[in-house]
PDB file of C-alpha atoms and ligand atoms in Angstrom:
ATOM      1  CA  UNK A   1       2.004 -14.043 -13.721  1.00  0.00           C
ATOM      2  CA  UNK A   2       4.845 -12.562 -11.898  1.00  0.00           C
ATOM      3  CA  UNK A   3       3.732  -9.559  -9.921  1.00  0.00           C
ATOM      4  CA  UNK A   4       5.734  -7.185  -8.388  1.00  0.00           C
ATOM      5  CA  UNK A   5       7.454  -7.855  -4.542  1.00  0.00           C
ATOM      6  CA  UNK A   6       8.010  -4.309  -3.652  1.00  0.00           C
ATOM      7  CA  UNK A   7       6.453  -0.935  -4.430  1.00  0.00           C
ATOM      8  CA  UNK A   8       8.546   1.012  -6.869  1.00  0.00           C
ATOM      9  CA  UNK A   9       5.638   4.183  -7.154  1.00  0.00           C
ATOM     10  CA  UNK A  10       7.479   5.068 -10.456  1.00  0.00           C
ATOM     11  CA  UNK A  11       6.689   2.546 -12.220  1.00  0.00           C
ATOM     12  CA  UNK A  12       2.595   2.857 -11.499  1.00  0.00           C
ATOM     13  CA  UNK A  13       1.269   3.456 -15.333  1.00  0.00           C
ATOM     14  CA  UNK A  14      -1.225   5.785 -17.046  1.00  0.00           C
ATOM     15  CA  UNK A  15      -3.224   2.581 -16.988  1.00  0.00           C
ATOM     16  CA  UNK A  16      -2.791   2.085 -13.314  1.00  0.00           C
ATOM     17  CA  UNK A  17      -3.754   5.145 -12.291  1.00  0.00           C
ATOM     18  CA  UNK A  18      -6.829   5.346 -14.327  1.00  0.00           C
ATOM     19  CA  UNK A  19      -8.156   1.650 -12.723  1.00  0.00           C
ATOM     20  CA  UNK A  20      -7.639   3.727  -9.132  1.00  0.00           C
ATOM     21  CA  UNK A  21      -9.274   6.657 -10.116  1.00  0.00           C
ATOM     22  CA  UNK A  22     -12.385   5.038 -11.829  1.00  0.00           C
ATOM     23  CA  UNK A  23     -12.593   2.208  -9.113  1.00  0.00           C
ATOM     24  CA  UNK A  24     -12.054   4.915  -6.583  1.00  0.00           C
ATOM     25  CA  UNK A  25     -14.983   7.146  -7.594  1.00  0.00           C
ATOM     26  CA  UNK A  26     -17.322   4.199  -8.346  1.00  0.00           C
ATOM     27  CA  UNK A  27     -17.295   2.784  -4.742  1.00  0.00           C
ATOM     28  CA  UNK A  28     -16.665   5.716  -2.615  1.00  0.00           C
ATOM     29  CA  UNK A  29     -19.884   7.479  -4.515  1.00  0.00           C
ATOM     30  CA  UNK A  30     -21.640   3.830  -2.993  1.00  0.00           C
ATOM     31  CA  UNK A  31     -20.092   2.960  -0.185  1.00  0.00           C
ATOM     32  CA  UNK A  32     -20.910   7.174   1.337  1.00  0.00           C
ATOM     33  CA  UNK A  33     -25.020   5.430   2.314  1.00  0.00           C
ATOM     34  CA  UNK A  34     -23.379   2.110   2.635  1.00  0.00           C
ATOM     35  CA  UNK A  35     -19.707   1.808   4.187  1.00  0.00           C
ATOM     36  CA  UNK A  36     -19.290   1.702   8.204  1.00  0.00           C
ATOM     37  CA  UNK A  37     -18.905   5.080   9.642  1.00  0.00           C
ATOM     38  CA  UNK A  38     -16.003   4.403  10.694  1.00  0.00           C
ATOM     39  CA  UNK A  39     -14.394   3.155   7.940  1.00  0.00           C
ATOM     40  CA  UNK A  40     -15.352   6.624   6.054  1.00  0.00           C
ATOM     41  CA  UNK A  41     -13.470   8.488   8.835  1.00  0.00           C
ATOM     42  CA  UNK A  42     -10.454   6.349   8.490  1.00  0.00           C
ATOM     43  CA  UNK A  43     -10.293   6.344   4.721  1.00  0.00           C
ATOM     44  CA  UNK A  44     -10.005  10.079   5.318  1.00  0.00           C
ATOM     45  CA  UNK A  45      -7.536   9.591   7.936  1.00  0.00           C
ATOM     46  CA  UNK A  46      -5.550   7.462   5.934  1.00  0.00           C
ATOM     47  CA  UNK A  47      -6.120  10.706   3.024  1.00  0.00           C
ATOM     48  CA  UNK A  48      -7.347   8.203   0.550  1.00  0.00           C
ATOM     49  CA  UNK A  49      -7.678  10.020  -3.229  1.00  0.00           C
ATOM     50  CA  UNK A  50      -9.106   8.966  -6.580  1.00  0.00           C
ATOM     51  CA  UNK A  51      -5.993  11.189  -8.225  1.00  0.00           C
ATOM     52  CA  UNK A  52      -3.261   9.151  -6.122  1.00  0.00           C
ATOM     53  CA  UNK A  53      -2.052   5.680  -5.855  1.00  0.00           C
ATOM     54  CA  UNK A  54      -1.549   5.279  -2.313  1.00  0.00           C
ATOM     55  CA  UNK A  55       1.921   5.621  -1.447  1.00  0.00           C
ATOM     56  CA  UNK A  56       3.169   2.675   0.653  1.00  0.00           C
ATOM     57  CA  UNK A  57       5.844   4.778   2.433  1.00  0.00           C
ATOM     58  CA  UNK A  58       3.354   7.238   3.465  1.00  0.00           C
ATOM     59  CA  UNK A  59       0.721   4.805   4.968  1.00  0.00           C
ATOM     60  CA  UNK A  60       2.940   3.195   6.895  1.00  0.00           C
ATOM     61  CA  UNK A  61       3.320   6.923   8.523  1.00  0.00           C
ATOM     62  CA  UNK A  62      -0.042   7.014   9.260  1.00  0.00           C
ATOM     63  CA  UNK A  63      -0.553   3.540  10.383  1.00  0.00           C
ATOM     64  CA  UNK A  64       2.696   3.987  12.958  1.00  0.00           C
ATOM     65  CA  UNK A  65       0.998   7.266  14.753  1.00  0.00           C
ATOM     66  CA  UNK A  66      -2.154   4.771  14.678  1.00  0.00           C
ATOM     67  CA  UNK A  67      -2.242   1.324  15.707  1.00  0.00           C
ATOM     68  CA  UNK A  68       1.223   0.820  14.794  1.00  0.00           C
ATOM     69  CA  UNK A  69       0.891  -1.604  11.575  1.00  0.00           C
ATOM     70  CA  UNK A  70       2.629  -1.698   8.527  1.00  0.00           C
ATOM     71  CA  UNK A  71       2.847  -2.860   5.121  1.00  0.00           C
ATOM     72  CA  UNK A  72       4.840  -5.961   4.077  1.00  0.00           C
ATOM     73  CA  UNK A  73       3.948  -6.036   0.037  1.00  0.00           C
ATOM     74  CA  UNK A  74       3.851 -10.193  -1.349  1.00  0.00           C
ATOM     75  CA  UNK A  75       3.496 -10.372  -4.833  1.00  0.00           C
ATOM     76  CA  UNK A  76       0.432 -12.773  -4.606  1.00  0.00           C
ATOM     77  CA  UNK A  77      -2.011 -14.334  -2.286  1.00  0.00           C
ATOM     78  CA  UNK A  78       0.091 -14.681   0.964  1.00  0.00           C
ATOM     79  CA  UNK A  79       0.628 -18.415   2.809  1.00  0.00           C
ATOM     80  CA  UNK A  80      -1.924 -18.891   5.925  1.00  0.00           C
ATOM     81  CA  UNK A  81       1.559 -19.708   8.234  1.00  0.00           C
ATOM     82  CA  UNK A  82       3.038 -16.530   6.947  1.00  0.00           C
ATOM     83  CA  UNK A  83      -0.063 -14.108   6.854  1.00  0.00           C
ATOM     84  CA  UNK A  84      -1.239 -15.238  10.568  1.00  0.00           C
ATOM     85  CA  UNK A  85       2.544 -14.491  11.940  1.00  0.00           C
ATOM     86  CA  UNK A  86       2.688 -11.069  10.200  1.00  0.00           C
ATOM     87  CA  UNK A  87      -0.895 -10.285  11.271  1.00  0.00           C
ATOM     88  CA  UNK A  88       0.134 -11.370  15.236  1.00  0.00           C
ATOM     89  CA  UNK A  89       2.606  -8.530  14.488  1.00  0.00           C
ATOM     90  CA  UNK A  90       0.924  -6.143  13.260  1.00  0.00           C
ATOM     91  CA  UNK A  91       2.408  -6.538   9.355  1.00  0.00           C
ATOM     92  CA  UNK A  92       0.083  -6.506   6.744  1.00  0.00           C
ATOM     93  CA  UNK A  93       0.758  -7.700   3.746  1.00  0.00           C
ATOM     94  CA  UNK A  94      -0.491  -6.121   0.889  1.00  0.00           C
ATOM     95  CA  UNK A  95      -0.161  -6.465  -2.720  1.00  0.00           C
ATOM     96  CA  UNK A  96       0.964  -3.447  -5.369  1.00  0.00           C
ATOM     97  CA  UNK A  97      -0.256  -4.112  -8.430  1.00  0.00           C
ATOM     98  CA  UNK A  98      -3.417  -3.481  -9.956  1.00  0.00           C
ATOM     99  CA  UNK A  99      -5.799  -5.611 -12.326  1.00  0.00           C
ATOM    100  CA  UNK A 100      -6.567  -3.373 -15.714  1.00  0.00           C
ATOM    101  CA  UNK A 101      -9.554  -1.147 -17.028  1.00  0.00           C
ATOM    102  CA  UNK A 102     -10.618  -5.226 -18.499  1.00  0.00           C
ATOM    103  CA  UNK A 103     -10.697  -6.763 -14.919  1.00  0.00           C
ATOM    104  CA  UNK A 104     -12.668  -3.830 -13.126  1.00  0.00           C
ATOM    105  CA  UNK A 105     -15.639  -5.791 -12.360  1.00  0.00           C
ATOM    106  CA  UNK A 106     -14.111  -9.297 -11.851  1.00  0.00           C
ATOM    107  CA  UNK A 107     -10.398 -10.540 -10.751  1.00  0.00           C
ATOM    108  CA  UNK A 108      -9.327 -14.270  -9.714  1.00  0.00           C
ATOM    109  CA  UNK A 109      -7.392 -12.867  -7.110  1.00  0.00           C
ATOM    110  CA  UNK A 110      -6.587  -9.725  -4.973  1.00  0.00           C
ATOM    111  CA  UNK A 111      -4.886  -7.111  -5.905  1.00  0.00           C
ATOM    112  CA  UNK A 112      -3.962  -3.648  -4.386  1.00  0.00           C
ATOM    113  CA  UNK A 113      -7.204  -2.414  -5.234  1.00  0.00           C
ATOM    114  CA  UNK A 114      -8.555  -5.275  -2.802  1.00  0.00           C
ATOM    115  CA  UNK A 115      -5.600  -4.795  -0.170  1.00  0.00           C
ATOM    116  CA  UNK A 116      -5.120  -1.339   0.215  1.00  0.00           C
ATOM    117  CA  UNK A 117      -8.991   0.203  -0.440  1.00  0.00           C
ATOM    118  CA  UNK A 118     -10.482  -2.939   1.167  1.00  0.00           C
ATOM    119  CA  UNK A 119      -8.288  -3.443   4.023  1.00  0.00           C
ATOM    120  CA  UNK A 120      -5.572  -0.943   5.136  1.00  0.00           C
ATOM    121  CA  UNK A 121      -8.039   1.658   5.919  1.00  0.00           C
ATOM    122  CA  UNK A 122      -9.553   0.245   9.564  1.00  0.00           C
ATOM    123  CA  UNK A 123      -6.627  -0.881  10.844  1.00  0.00           C
ATOM    124  CA  UNK A 124      -6.677   2.189  12.448  1.00  0.00           C
ATOM    125  CA  UNK A 125      -9.364   1.868  13.976  1.00  0.00           C
ATOM    126  CA  UNK A 126      -8.206   0.516  17.891  1.00  0.00           C
ATOM    127  CA  UNK A 127     -10.853  -1.939  18.215  1.00  0.00           C
ATOM    128  CA  UNK A 128     -10.680  -3.936  15.071  1.00  0.00           C
ATOM    129  CA  UNK A 129      -6.763  -3.727  14.660  1.00  0.00           C
ATOM    130  CA  UNK A 130      -6.821  -5.500  18.414  1.00  0.00           C
ATOM    131  CA  UNK A 131      -9.231  -8.251  16.680  1.00  0.00           C
ATOM    132  CA  UNK A 132      -6.860  -8.627  14.113  1.00  0.00           C
ATOM    133  CA  UNK A 133      -3.933  -9.153  15.384  1.00  0.00           C
ATOM    134  CA  UNK A 134      -5.394 -11.133  18.431  1.00  0.00           C
ATOM    135  CA  UNK A 135      -7.067 -13.686  15.342  1.00  0.00           C
ATOM    136  CA  UNK A 136      -3.616 -13.787  13.830  1.00  0.00           C
ATOM    137  CA  UNK A 137      -2.202 -15.073  17.136  1.00  0.00           C
ATOM    138  CA  UNK A 138      -4.748 -17.628  17.855  1.00  0.00           C
ATOM    139  CA  UNK A 139      -4.849 -18.904  14.080  1.00  0.00           C
ATOM    140  CA  UNK A 140      -0.574 -19.571  14.531  1.00  0.00           C
ATOM    141  CA  UNK A 141      -1.365 -21.372  17.834  1.00  0.00           C
ATOM    142  CA  UNK A 142      -3.154 -23.897  16.069  1.00  0.00           C
ATOM    143  CA  UNK A 143      -1.326 -23.292  12.249  1.00  0.00           C
ATOM    144  CA  UNK A 144      -0.446 -27.427  12.012  1.00  0.00           C
ATOM    145  CA  UNK A 145      -4.476 -28.511  12.317  1.00  0.00           C
ATOM    146  CA  UNK A 146      -5.890 -27.509   9.095  1.00  0.00           C
ATOM    147  CA  UNK A 147      -8.936 -27.995  10.191  1.00  0.00           C
ATOM    148  CA  UNK A 148      -8.913 -25.671  12.521  1.00  0.00           C
ATOM    149  CA  UNK A 149      -7.543 -23.278  10.413  1.00  0.00           C
ATOM    150  CA  UNK A 150     -10.417 -23.847   7.991  1.00  0.00           C
ATOM    151  CA  UNK A 151     -12.493 -23.133  10.522  1.00  0.00           C
ATOM    152  CA  UNK A 152     -10.576 -19.707  11.669  1.00  0.00           C
ATOM    153  CA  UNK A 153     -10.791 -19.281   7.972  1.00  0.00           C
ATOM    154  CA  UNK A 154     -14.946 -18.899   8.140  1.00  0.00           C
ATOM    155  CA  UNK A 155     -14.073 -16.661  11.172  1.00  0.00           C
ATOM    156  CA  UNK A 156     -12.037 -13.933   9.025  1.00  0.00           C
ATOM    157  CA  UNK A 157     -14.526 -14.622   6.279  1.00  0.00           C
ATOM    158  CA  UNK A 158     -17.377 -13.829   7.513  1.00  0.00           C
ATOM    159  CA  UNK A 159     -15.731 -10.361   9.558  1.00  0.00           C
ATOM    160  CA  UNK A 160     -12.599  -9.268   8.325  1.00  0.00           C
ATOM    161  CA  UNK A 161     -13.826  -9.813   4.182  1.00  0.00           C
ATOM    162  CA  UNK A 162     -17.512  -9.479   4.587  1.00  0.00           C
ATOM    163  CA  UNK A 163     -18.379  -8.690   7.569  1.00  0.00           C
ATOM    164  CA  UNK A 164     -21.926  -6.781   8.315  1.00  0.00           C
ATOM    165  CA  UNK A 165     -22.321  -4.036  11.472  1.00  0.00           C
ATOM    166  CA  UNK A 166     -25.416  -2.374  12.943  1.00  0.00           C
ATOM    167  CA  UNK A 167     -24.716   1.158  12.997  1.00  0.00           C
ATOM    168  CA  UNK A 168     -27.992   3.473  14.005  1.00  0.00           C
ATOM    169  CA  UNK A 169     -30.196   0.866  13.416  1.00  0.00           C
ATOM    170  CA  UNK A 170     -28.972   0.380   9.855  1.00  0.00           C
ATOM    171  CA  UNK A 171     -26.999  -1.879   7.911  1.00  0.00           C
ATOM    172  CA  UNK A 172     -23.274  -0.769   7.372  1.00  0.00           C
ATOM    173  CA  UNK A 173     -20.720  -2.620   5.585  1.00  0.00           C
ATOM    174  CA  UNK A 174     -16.984  -2.897   6.827  1.00  0.00           C
ATOM    175  CA  UNK A 175     -15.661  -5.837   5.126  1.00  0.00           C
ATOM    176  CA  UNK A 176     -12.615  -5.897   2.671  1.00  0.00           C
ATOM    177  CA  UNK A 177     -14.124  -7.896   0.081  1.00  0.00           C
ATOM    178  CA  UNK A 178     -17.639  -5.803   0.217  1.00  0.00           C
ATOM    179  CA  UNK A 179     -15.280  -2.961   0.177  1.00  0.00           C
ATOM    180  CA  UNK A 180     -13.123  -3.496  -3.001  1.00  0.00           C
ATOM    181  CA  UNK A 181     -16.458  -4.552  -5.175  1.00  0.00           C
ATOM    182  CA  UNK A 182     -19.208  -2.938  -6.799  1.00  0.00           C
ATOM    183  CA  UNK A 183     -21.540  -5.525  -7.447  1.00  0.00           C
ATOM    184  CA  UNK A 184     -20.142  -7.210  -3.663  1.00  0.00           C
ATOM    185  CA  UNK A 185     -21.842  -4.222  -2.307  1.00  0.00           C
ATOM    186  CA  UNK A 186     -25.316  -3.625  -4.301  1.00  0.00           C
ATOM    187  CA  UNK A 187     -25.660  -7.488  -3.221  1.00  0.00           C
ATOM    188  CA  UNK A 188     -24.834  -7.476   0.841  1.00  0.00           C
ATOM    189  CA  UNK A 189     -27.127  -3.886   1.570  1.00  0.00           C
ATOM    190  CA  UNK A 190     -29.448  -5.075  -0.894  1.00  0.00           C
ATOM    191  CA  UNK A 191     -32.120  -7.553   0.598  1.00  0.00           C
ATOM    192  CA  UNK A 192     -31.588 -10.574  -1.820  1.00  0.00           C
ATOM    193  CA  UNK A 193     -28.941 -12.549   1.506  1.00  0.00           C
ATOM    194  CA  UNK A 194     -29.942 -13.218   4.946  1.00  0.00           C
ATOM    195  CA  UNK A 195     -28.093 -11.169   7.634  1.00  0.00           C
ATOM    196  CA  UNK A 196     -27.688 -13.102  10.985  1.00  0.00           C
ATOM    197  CA  UNK A 197     -26.304 -12.006  13.858  1.00  0.00           C
ATOM    198  CA  UNK A 198     -23.185 -11.861  14.575  1.00  0.00           C
ATOM    199  CA  UNK A 199     -22.461 -15.451  16.615  1.00  0.00           C
ATOM    200  CA  UNK A 200     -19.407 -17.401  16.832  1.00  0.00           C
ATOM    201  CA  UNK A 201     -20.638 -21.270  16.784  1.00  0.00           C
ATOM    202  CA  UNK A 202     -22.874 -20.292  14.100  1.00  0.00           C
ATOM    203  CA  UNK A 203     -20.398 -18.865  12.067  1.00  0.00           C
ATOM    204  CA  UNK A 204     -17.374 -22.055  12.981  1.00  0.00           C
ATOM    205  CA  UNK A 205     -20.657 -24.116  11.487  1.00  0.00           C
ATOM    206  CA  UNK A 206     -21.345 -21.914   8.071  1.00  0.00           C
ATOM    207  CA  UNK A 207     -18.944 -22.742   5.212  1.00  0.00           C
ATOM    208  CA  UNK A 208     -18.796 -20.125   2.585  1.00  0.00           C
ATOM    209  CA  UNK A 209     -17.907 -20.410  -1.060  1.00  0.00           C
ATOM    210  CA  UNK A 210     -15.520 -17.899  -2.625  1.00  0.00           C
ATOM    211  CA  UNK A 211     -16.798 -18.043  -6.143  1.00  0.00           C
ATOM    212  CA  UNK A 212     -20.253 -16.485  -5.659  1.00  0.00           C
ATOM    213  CA  UNK A 213     -21.768 -13.460  -4.029  1.00  0.00           C
ATOM    214  CA  UNK A 214     -22.267 -14.080  -0.645  1.00  0.00           C
ATOM    215  CA  UNK A 215     -25.894 -15.678   0.166  1.00  0.00           C
ATOM    216  CA  UNK A 216     -25.034 -15.086   4.343  1.00  0.00           C
ATOM    217  CA  UNK A 217     -23.364 -11.955   6.196  1.00  0.00           C
ATOM    218  CA  UNK A 218     -23.098 -11.789   9.532  1.00  0.00           C
ATOM    219  CA  UNK A 219     -24.111  -8.397  11.984  1.00  0.00           C
ATOM    220  CA  UNK A 220     -21.501  -7.137  14.484  1.00  0.00           C
ATOM    221  CA  UNK A 221     -23.282  -4.064  16.711  1.00  0.00           C
ATOM    222  CA  UNK A 222     -19.129  -2.896  17.327  1.00  0.00           C
ATOM    223  CA  UNK A 223     -15.845  -3.324  16.645  1.00  0.00           C
ATOM    224  CA  UNK A 224     -15.185  -4.015  20.518  1.00  0.00           C
ATOM    225  CA  UNK A 225     -17.346  -6.760  20.152  1.00  0.00           C
ATOM    226  CA  UNK A 226     -15.538  -8.719  17.254  1.00  0.00           C
ATOM    227  CA  UNK A 227     -12.133  -8.054  19.611  1.00  0.00           C
ATOM    228  CA  UNK A 228     -14.504  -9.330  23.069  1.00  0.00           C
ATOM    229  CA  UNK A 229     -14.695 -12.420  20.803  1.00  0.00           C
ATOM    230  CA  UNK A 230     -11.776 -13.896  20.657  1.00  0.00           C
ATOM    231  CA  UNK A 231     -11.924 -16.458  23.680  1.00  0.00           C
ATOM    232  CA  UNK A 232     -15.596 -17.493  22.305  1.00  0.00           C
ATOM    233  CA  UNK A 233     -13.710 -18.554  18.587  1.00  0.00           C
ATOM    234  CA  UNK A 234     -11.207 -20.541  20.773  1.00  0.00           C
ATOM    235  CA  UNK A 235     -13.353 -22.146  23.219  1.00  0.00           C
ATOM    236  CA  UNK A 236     -15.822 -22.996  19.520  1.00  0.00           C
ATOM    237  CA  UNK A 237     -12.454 -24.157  17.789  1.00  0.00           C
ATOM    238  CA  UNK A 238     -11.497 -26.291  21.072  1.00  0.00           C
ATOM    239  CA  UNK A 239     -15.065 -28.249  20.932  1.00  0.00           C
ATOM    240  CA  UNK A 240     -14.994 -28.842  17.343  1.00  0.00           C
ATOM    241  CA  UNK A 241     -11.361 -30.170  16.830  1.00  0.00           C
TER     242      UNK A 241
HETATM  243 FE1  LIG B 301      -8.603  -9.257   1.946  1.00  0.00          FE
END
């Protein structure tokens, strides 16, 4: 399907607004108790709400005042080389289209509810942002080595997409793949899955599946821990390739 390559706000339909409002309200309800406090603070700061599909011009202004990210619209999933090079330069590649009302719970490819609601708020957090850009720089150094990129994708998967964080002794969500999914949010905080302390070597040796609710999650203690792990990730990579 042809997807838009720029956000033309007047092109959003009443159904798009209904989809955004339904998904936003449903997730925020669940996330009050389940999400990292840093995410909840960030979503307030960035100004997302149920009534308005985010306007990228406005989000860019908040990014600029905080960590300096900007948004580049992509129609579908971004190729690895472009994704990492953008991340290294604080450019977040995002779709700008929404799923339909019939697709609220399942979508084969990420739409803007995933990219925007799931990913964007935490980009205003300095430690998280530093990790993301450092990860992009590291991945670019290995872009011609498919096995290294596969190993790095495990780090990305178990942190930025499906990461959990321990806050005040409780497990909370920060991964965008969980944030943007009603089913995965309920699943991740329930006791049906294994939870491991964040461990770079273990993650590098853990393949993942995209087509199921996750059966294991890795738990960080802080976003600074993520950023501080970059040298360990590089060392772990060198041992394995
Ligand atoms: Fe994502």
